[in-house]
Short mmCIF file of C-alpha atoms and ligand atoms in Angstrom, two decimals:
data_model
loop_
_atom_site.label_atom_id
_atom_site.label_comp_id
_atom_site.label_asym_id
_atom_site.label_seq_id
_atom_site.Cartn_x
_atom_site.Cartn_y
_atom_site.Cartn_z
CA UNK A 101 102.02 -89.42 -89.95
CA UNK A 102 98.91 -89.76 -92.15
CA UNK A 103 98.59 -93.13 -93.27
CA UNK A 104 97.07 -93.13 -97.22
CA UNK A 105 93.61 -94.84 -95.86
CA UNK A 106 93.50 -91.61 -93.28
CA UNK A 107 94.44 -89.23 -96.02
CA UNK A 108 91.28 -90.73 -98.02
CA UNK A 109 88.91 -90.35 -95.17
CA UNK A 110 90.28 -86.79 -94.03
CA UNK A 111 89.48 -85.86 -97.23
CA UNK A 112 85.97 -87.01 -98.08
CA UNK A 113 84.69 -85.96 -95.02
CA UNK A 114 86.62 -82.27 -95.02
CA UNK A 115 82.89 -80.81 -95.42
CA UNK A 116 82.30 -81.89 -92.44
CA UNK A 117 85.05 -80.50 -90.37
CA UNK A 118 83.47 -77.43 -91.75
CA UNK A 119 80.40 -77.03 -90.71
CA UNK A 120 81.94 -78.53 -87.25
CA UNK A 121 84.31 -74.95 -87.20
CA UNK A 122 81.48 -72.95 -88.45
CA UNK A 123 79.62 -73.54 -85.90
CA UNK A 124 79.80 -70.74 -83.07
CA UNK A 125 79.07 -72.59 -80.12
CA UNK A 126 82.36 -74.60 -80.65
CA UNK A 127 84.22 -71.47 -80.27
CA UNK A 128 83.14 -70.99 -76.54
CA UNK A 129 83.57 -75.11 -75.85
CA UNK A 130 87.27 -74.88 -76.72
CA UNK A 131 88.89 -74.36 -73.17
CA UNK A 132 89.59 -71.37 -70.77
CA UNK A 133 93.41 -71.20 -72.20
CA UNK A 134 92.62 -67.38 -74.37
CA UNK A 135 95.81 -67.90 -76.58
CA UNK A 136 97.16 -71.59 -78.77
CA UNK A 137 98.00 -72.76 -82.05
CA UNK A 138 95.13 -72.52 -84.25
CA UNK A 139 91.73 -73.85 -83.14
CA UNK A 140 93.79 -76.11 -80.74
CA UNK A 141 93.11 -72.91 -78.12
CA UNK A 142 94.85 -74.31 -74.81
CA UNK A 143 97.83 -75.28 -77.12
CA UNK A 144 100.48 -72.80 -76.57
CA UNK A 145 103.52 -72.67 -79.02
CA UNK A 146 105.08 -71.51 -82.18
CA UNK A 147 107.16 -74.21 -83.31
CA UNK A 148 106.21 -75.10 -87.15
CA UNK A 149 106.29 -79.03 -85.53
CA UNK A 150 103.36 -77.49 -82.98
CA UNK A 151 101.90 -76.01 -85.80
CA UNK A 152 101.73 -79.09 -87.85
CA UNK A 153 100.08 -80.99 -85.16
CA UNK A 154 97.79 -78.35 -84.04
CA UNK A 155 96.33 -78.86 -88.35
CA UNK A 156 96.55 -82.20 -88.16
CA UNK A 157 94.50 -82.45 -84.86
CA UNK A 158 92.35 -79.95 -86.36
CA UNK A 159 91.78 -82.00 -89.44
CA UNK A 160 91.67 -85.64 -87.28
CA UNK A 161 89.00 -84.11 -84.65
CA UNK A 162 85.22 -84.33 -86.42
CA UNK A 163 86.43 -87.98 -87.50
CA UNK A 164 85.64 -91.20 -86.24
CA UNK A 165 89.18 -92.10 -86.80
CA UNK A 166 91.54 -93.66 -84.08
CA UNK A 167 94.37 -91.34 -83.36
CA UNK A 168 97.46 -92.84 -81.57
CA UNK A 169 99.31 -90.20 -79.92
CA UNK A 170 103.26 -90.58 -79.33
CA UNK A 171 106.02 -88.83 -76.96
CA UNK A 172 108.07 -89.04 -74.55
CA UNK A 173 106.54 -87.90 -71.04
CA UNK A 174 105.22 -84.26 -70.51
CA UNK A 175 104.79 -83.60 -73.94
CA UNK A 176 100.93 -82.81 -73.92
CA UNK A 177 99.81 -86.25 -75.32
CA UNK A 178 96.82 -85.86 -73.20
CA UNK A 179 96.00 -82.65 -74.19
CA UNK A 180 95.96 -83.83 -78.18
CA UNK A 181 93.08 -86.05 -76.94
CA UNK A 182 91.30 -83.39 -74.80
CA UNK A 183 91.88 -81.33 -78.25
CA UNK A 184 90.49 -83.84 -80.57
CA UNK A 185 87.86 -84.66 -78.06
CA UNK A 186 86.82 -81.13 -77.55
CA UNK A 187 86.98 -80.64 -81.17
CA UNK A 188 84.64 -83.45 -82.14
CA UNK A 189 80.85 -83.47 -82.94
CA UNK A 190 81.48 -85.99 -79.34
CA UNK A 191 82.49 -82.68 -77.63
CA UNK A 192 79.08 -83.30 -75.74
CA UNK A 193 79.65 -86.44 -74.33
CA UNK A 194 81.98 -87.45 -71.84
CA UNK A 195 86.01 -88.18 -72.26
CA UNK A 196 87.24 -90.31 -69.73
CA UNK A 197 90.62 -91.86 -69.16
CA UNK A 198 91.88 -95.17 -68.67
CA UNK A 199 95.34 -95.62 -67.48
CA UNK A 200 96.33 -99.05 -69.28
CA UNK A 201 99.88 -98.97 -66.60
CA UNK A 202 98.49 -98.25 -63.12
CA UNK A 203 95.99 -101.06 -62.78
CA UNK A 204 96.71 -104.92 -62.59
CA UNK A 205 95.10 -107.09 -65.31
CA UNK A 206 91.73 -108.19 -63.72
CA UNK A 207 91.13 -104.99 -62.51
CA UNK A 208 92.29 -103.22 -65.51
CA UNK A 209 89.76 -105.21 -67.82
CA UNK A 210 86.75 -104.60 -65.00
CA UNK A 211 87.51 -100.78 -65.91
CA UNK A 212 87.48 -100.80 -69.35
CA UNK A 213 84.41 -103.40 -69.93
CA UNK A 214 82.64 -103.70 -66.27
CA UNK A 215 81.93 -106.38 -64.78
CA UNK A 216 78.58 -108.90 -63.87
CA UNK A 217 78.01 -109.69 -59.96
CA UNK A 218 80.22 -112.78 -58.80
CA UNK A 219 82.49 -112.20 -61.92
CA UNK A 220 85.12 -112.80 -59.76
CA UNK A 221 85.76 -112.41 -55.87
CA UNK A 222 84.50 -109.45 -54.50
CA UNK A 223 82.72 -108.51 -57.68
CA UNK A 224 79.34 -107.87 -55.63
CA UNK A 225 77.46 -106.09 -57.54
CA UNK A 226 77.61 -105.22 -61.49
CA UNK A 227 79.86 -102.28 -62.51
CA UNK A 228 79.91 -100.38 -65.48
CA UNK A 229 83.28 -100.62 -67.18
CA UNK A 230 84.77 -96.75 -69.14
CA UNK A 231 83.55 -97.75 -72.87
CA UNK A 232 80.25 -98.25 -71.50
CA UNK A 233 79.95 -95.03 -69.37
CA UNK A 234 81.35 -93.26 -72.27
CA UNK A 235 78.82 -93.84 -74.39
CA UNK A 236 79.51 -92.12 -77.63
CA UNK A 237 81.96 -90.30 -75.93
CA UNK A 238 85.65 -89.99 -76.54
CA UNK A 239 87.75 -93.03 -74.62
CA UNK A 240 91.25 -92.14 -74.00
CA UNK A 241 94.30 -95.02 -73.63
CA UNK A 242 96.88 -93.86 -71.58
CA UNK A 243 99.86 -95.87 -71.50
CA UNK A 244 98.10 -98.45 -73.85
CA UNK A 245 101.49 -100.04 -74.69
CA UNK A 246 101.18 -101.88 -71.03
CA UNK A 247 98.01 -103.45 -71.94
CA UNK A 248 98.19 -106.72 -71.34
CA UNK A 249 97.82 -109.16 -73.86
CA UNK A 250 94.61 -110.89 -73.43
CA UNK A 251 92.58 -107.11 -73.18
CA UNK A 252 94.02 -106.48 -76.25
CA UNK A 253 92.17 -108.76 -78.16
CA UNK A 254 89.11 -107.90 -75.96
CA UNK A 255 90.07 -103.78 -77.04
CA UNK A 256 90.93 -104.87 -80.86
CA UNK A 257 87.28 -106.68 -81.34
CA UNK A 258 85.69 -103.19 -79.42
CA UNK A 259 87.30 -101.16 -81.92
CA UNK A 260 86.99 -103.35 -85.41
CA UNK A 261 83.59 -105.39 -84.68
CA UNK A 262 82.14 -102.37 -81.89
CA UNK A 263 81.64 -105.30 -79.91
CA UNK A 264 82.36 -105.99 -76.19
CA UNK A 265 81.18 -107.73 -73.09
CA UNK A 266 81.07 -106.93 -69.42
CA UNK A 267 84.06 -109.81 -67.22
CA UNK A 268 81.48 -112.48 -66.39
CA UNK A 269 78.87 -111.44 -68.53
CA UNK A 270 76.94 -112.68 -71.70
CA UNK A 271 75.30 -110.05 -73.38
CA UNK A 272 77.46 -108.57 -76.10
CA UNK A 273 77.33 -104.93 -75.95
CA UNK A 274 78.32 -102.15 -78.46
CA UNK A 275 80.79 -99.84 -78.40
CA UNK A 276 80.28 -96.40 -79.52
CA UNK A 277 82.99 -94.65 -78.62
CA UNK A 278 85.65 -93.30 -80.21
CA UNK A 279 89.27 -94.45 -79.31
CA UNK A 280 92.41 -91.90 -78.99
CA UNK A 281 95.58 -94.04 -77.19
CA UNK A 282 98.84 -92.19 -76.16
CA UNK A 283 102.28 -93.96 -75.32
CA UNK A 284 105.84 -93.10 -74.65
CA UNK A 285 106.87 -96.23 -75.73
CA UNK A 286 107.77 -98.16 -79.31
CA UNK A 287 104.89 -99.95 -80.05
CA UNK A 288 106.62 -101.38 -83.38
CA UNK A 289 109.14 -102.65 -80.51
CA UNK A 290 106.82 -104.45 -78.41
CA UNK A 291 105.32 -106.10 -81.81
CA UNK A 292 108.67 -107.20 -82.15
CA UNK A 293 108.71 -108.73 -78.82
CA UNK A 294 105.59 -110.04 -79.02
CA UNK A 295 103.94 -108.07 -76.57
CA UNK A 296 102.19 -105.97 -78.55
CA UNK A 297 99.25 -107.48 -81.34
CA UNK A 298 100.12 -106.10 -84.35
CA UNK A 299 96.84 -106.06 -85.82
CA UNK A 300 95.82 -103.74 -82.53
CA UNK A 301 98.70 -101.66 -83.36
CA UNK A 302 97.33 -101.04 -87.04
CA UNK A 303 93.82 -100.36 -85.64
CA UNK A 304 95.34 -97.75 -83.40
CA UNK A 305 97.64 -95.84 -85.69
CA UNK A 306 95.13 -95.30 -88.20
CA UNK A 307 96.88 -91.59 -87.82
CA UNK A 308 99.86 -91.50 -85.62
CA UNK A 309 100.65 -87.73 -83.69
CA UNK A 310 103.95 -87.68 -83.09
CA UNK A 311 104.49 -84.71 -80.27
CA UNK A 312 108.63 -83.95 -80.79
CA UNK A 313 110.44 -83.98 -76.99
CA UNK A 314 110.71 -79.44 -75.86
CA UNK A 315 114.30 -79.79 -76.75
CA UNK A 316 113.81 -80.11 -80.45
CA UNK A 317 111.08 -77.14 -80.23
CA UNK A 318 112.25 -74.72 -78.00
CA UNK A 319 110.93 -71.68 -80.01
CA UNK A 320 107.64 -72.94 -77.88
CA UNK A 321 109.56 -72.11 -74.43
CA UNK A 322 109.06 -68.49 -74.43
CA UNK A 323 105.45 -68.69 -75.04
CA UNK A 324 104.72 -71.44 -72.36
CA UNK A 325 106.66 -69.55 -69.90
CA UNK A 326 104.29 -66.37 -70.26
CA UNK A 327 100.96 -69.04 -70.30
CA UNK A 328 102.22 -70.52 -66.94
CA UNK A 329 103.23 -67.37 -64.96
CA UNK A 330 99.64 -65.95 -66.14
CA UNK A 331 98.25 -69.72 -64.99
CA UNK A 332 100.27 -69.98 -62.08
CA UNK A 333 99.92 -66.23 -60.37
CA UNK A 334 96.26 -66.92 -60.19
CA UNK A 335 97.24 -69.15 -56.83
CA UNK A 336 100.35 -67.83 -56.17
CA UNK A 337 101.58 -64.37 -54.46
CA UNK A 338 104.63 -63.44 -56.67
CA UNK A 339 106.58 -60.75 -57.39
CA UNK A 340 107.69 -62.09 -60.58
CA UNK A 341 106.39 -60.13 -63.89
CA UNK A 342 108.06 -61.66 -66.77
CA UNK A 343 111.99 -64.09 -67.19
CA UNK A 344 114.79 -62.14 -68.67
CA UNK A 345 115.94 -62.78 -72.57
CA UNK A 346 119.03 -64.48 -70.69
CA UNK A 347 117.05 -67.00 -68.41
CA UNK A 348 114.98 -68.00 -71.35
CA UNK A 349 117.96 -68.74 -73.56
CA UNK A 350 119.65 -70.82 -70.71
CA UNK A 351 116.20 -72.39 -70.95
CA UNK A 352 116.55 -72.77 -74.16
CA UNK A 353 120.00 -75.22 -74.09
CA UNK A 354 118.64 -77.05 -71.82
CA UNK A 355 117.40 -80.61 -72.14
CA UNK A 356 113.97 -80.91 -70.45
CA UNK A 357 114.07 -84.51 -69.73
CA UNK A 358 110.33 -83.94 -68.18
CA UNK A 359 109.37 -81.37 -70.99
CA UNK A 360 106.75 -79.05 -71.35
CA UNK A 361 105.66 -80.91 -67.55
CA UNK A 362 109.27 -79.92 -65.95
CA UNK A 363 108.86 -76.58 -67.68
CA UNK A 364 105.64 -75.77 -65.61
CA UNK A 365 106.87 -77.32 -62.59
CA UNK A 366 110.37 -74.49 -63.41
CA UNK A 367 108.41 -72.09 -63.82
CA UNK A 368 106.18 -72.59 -60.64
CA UNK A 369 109.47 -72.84 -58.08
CA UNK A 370 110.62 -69.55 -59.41
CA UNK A 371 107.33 -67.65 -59.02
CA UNK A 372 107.63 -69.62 -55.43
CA UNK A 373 111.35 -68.55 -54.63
CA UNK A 374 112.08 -65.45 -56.99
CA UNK A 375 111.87 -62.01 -55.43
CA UNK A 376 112.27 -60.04 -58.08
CA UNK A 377 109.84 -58.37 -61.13
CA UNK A 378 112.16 -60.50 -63.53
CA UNK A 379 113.68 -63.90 -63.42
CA UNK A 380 117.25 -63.96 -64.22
CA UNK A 381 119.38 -66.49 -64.87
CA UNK A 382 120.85 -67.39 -61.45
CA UNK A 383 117.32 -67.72 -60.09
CA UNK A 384 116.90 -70.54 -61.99
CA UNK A 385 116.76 -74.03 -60.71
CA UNK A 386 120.80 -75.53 -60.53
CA UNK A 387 120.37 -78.53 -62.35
CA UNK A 388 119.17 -76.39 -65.16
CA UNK A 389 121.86 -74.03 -65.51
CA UNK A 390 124.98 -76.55 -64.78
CA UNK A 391 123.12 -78.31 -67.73
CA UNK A 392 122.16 -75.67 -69.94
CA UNK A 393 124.53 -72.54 -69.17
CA UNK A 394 127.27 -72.85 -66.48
CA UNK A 395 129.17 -75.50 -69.11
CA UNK A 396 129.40 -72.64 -71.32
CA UNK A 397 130.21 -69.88 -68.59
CA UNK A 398 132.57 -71.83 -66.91
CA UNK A 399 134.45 -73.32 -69.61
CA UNK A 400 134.69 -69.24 -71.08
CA UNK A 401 131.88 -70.11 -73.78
CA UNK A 402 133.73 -73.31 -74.91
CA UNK A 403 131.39 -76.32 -74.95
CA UNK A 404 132.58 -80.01 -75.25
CA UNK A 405 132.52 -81.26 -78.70
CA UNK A 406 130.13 -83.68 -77.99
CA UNK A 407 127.51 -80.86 -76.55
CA UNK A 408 129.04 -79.12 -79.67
CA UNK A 409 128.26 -82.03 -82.36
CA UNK A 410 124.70 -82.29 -80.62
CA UNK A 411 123.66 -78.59 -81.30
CA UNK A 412 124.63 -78.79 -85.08
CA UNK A 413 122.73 -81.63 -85.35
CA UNK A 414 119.75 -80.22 -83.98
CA UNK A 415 120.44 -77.00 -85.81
CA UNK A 416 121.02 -78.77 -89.04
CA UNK A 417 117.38 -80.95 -88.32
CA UNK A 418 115.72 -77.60 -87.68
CA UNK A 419 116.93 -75.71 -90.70
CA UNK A 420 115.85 -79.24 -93.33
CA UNK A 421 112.68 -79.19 -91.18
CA UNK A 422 113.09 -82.51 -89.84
CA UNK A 423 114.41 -83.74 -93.30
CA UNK A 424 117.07 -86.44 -92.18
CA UNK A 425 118.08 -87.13 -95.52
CA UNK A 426 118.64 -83.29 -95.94
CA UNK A 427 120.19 -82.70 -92.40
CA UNK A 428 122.93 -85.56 -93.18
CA UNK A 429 123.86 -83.60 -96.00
CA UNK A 430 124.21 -79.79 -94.65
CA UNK A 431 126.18 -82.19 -91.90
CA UNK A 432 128.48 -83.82 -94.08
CA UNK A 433 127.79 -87.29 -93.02
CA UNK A 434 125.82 -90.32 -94.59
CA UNK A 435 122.13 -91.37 -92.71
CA UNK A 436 123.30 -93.98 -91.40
CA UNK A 437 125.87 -92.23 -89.00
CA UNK A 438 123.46 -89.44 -88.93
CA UNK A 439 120.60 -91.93 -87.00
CA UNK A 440 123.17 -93.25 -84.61
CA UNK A 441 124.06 -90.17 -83.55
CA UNK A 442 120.51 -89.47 -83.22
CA UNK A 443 119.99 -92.25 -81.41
CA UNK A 444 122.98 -91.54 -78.89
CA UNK A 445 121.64 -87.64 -78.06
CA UNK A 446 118.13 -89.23 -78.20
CA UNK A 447 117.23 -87.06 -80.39
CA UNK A 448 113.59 -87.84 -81.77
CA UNK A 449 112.04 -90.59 -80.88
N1 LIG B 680 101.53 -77.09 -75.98
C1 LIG B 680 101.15 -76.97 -74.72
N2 LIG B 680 100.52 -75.85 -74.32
C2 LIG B 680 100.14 -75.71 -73.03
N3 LIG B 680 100.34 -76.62 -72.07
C3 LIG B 680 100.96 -77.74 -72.40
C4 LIG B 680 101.38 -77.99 -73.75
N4 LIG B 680 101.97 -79.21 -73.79
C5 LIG B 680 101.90 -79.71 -72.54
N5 LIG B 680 101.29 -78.85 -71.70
C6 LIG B 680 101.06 -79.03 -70.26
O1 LIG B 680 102.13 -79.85 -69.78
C7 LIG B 680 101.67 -80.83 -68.85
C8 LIG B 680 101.95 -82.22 -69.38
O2 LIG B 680 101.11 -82.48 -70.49
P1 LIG B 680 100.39 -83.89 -70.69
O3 LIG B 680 99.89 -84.40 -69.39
O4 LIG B 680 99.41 -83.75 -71.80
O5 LIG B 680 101.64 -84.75 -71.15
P2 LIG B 680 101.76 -86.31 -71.48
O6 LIG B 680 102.48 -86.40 -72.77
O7 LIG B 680 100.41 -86.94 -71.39
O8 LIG B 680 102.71 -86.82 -70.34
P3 LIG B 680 102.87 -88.32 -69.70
O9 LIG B 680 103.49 -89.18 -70.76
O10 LIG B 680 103.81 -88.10 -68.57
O11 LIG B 680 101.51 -88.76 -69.30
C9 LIG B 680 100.20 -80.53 -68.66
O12 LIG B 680 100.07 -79.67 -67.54
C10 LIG B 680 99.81 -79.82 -69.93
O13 LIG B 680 98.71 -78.97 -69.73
MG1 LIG B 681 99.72 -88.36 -70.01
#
């Protein structure tokens, strides 16, 4: 969502953004993918929901505005930043990543901010933390809902005051980077919890891109499939030309728990195993068609209500474009029951 003081900025500085696109070199700068959603080039999809947040990246990119990026796992939240990075006036500078889950606190806060010799044991020398390397690059926080508490407030004084100092040091530094974060997880939750500062949370979802889970979008299957089998034959002897209308629609009722990264990783085992021109349906992986199709086959096209009660739910979302309000109604049923059920087919997030 666009928060009003992000709709204010977009829009005074839309002259920008246009001499950013106007500007031919960009073209060439925006990755080796040839096809994508709008300028977003190594976006692939044709969901309106892709569509939306290919503009909105679009729009977000030339600004100096902090962009949280939500989703559940595999659903390209790191290639949003790449996107708005790439699509920056920053495009020149570096983008590096921090993963705010893989490293343990001290360590974590020596990455982001560096550290002074004897800052702590076997800090021997003086390293340069990410927001210092990147310069006025673009700094990317993966995971930032694990950060622990006390680099928060170190993170929420580098973004609001563009201040920050090295673990052990005393020369405050500036930061000139600009900050995209990314989690899978509820922020508003952890807030809740008091695990998360709010006042860091505000600071990060100055806009909030909200990438919707494969299932909800799978008009964007077919297209991936053809961008991975061209990506994927480059390294891999195949037979395989194209998937059949009926693989892709078993594809298409099933649930992607790993999304557009478990559709890759389907796609690569059956350019590894097919050996056929086209994929059909059997030579797809098991667990996706006893999820997706065999139900149906088996059962002589009858699904379970539940399965049943899911799909007009989704169908009903899709055709009020992600109106709830709207859905409940084509549904028959009040919001209220309408967001538990959501909540018990995850649906959204
Ligand atoms: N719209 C898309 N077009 C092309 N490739 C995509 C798209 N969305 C995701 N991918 C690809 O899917 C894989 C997963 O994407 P990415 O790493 O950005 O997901 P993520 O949301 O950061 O996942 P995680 O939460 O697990 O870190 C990558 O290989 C990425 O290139
Ligand atoms: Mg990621």
């Amino acid at each position: 969502r666009l928060t009003a003081s992000a709709a204010d900025e977009t829009g005074r500085l839309a002259s920008e953004w246009a001499s950013v696109t106007d500007d031919p070199g960009a073209q060439t700068l925006l990755g080796a993918r040839p096809t994508g959603v709008g300028k977003t080039r190594y976006m692939v999809g044709r969901s309106r929901a892709l569509e939306e947040i290919s503009a909105l990246v679009e729009r977000c990119a030339p600004l100096d505005t902090t962009v949280l990026v939500t989703g559940e796992s595999g659903t390209g939240k790191e290639l949003v930043a790449e996107a708005l990075h790439r699509l920056s006036g920053r495009r020149d500078e570096p983008f590096l990543v921090i993963n705010c889950a893989t490293l343990e606190p001290a360590l974590l806060e020596s990455e982001l901010f560096g550290h002074e010799r004897g800052a702590f044991t076997g800090a021997v020398a003086r390293k340069l933390g990410k927001l210092e390397l990147v310069g006025g690059g673009t700094l990317f926080l993966d995971e930032v809902g694990e950060l622990p508490l006390e680099a928060q407030a170190k993170l929420l004084r580098a973004i609001d005051r563009r201040e920050f100092v090295r673990l052990g040091g005393r020369d405050t530094l500036r930061a000139r980077a600009r900050f995209v974060a990314a989690t899978h997880r509820d922020l508003d939750a952890l807030v809740r919890e008091g695990r998360f500062r709010e006042d860091l949370l505000f600071r990060l979802r100055v806009v909030e891109i909200r990438l919707p889970p494969l299932r909800e979008r799978t008009e964007d299957i077919e297209p991936l499939v053809k961008l991975f089998l061209e990506e994927l034959r480059v390294r891999i002897p195949t037979p395989v030309k194209r998937f059949s209308d009926e693989a892709l629609a078993v594809l298409e009722r099933y649930r992607f728990p790993g999304n557009v990264r478990e559709l890759r990783n389907i796609v690569e085992r059956c350019l590894i195993f097919c050996r056929d021109e086209v994929v059909a349906p059997q030579a797809l992986p098991a667990e996706v068609r006893a999820a997706a199709g065999a139900g149906e086959e088996a059962s002589g096209g009858v699904l379970t209500l539940e399965e049943s009660e899911r799909r007009q739910i989704v169908r009903a979302l899709e055709a009020a474009d992600g109106n709830k309000t709207k859905a409940a109604r084509m549904l028959g049923i009040d919001r209220t029951t309408l967001y538990a059920k959501l909540r018990r087919y995850g649906i959204g997030s």
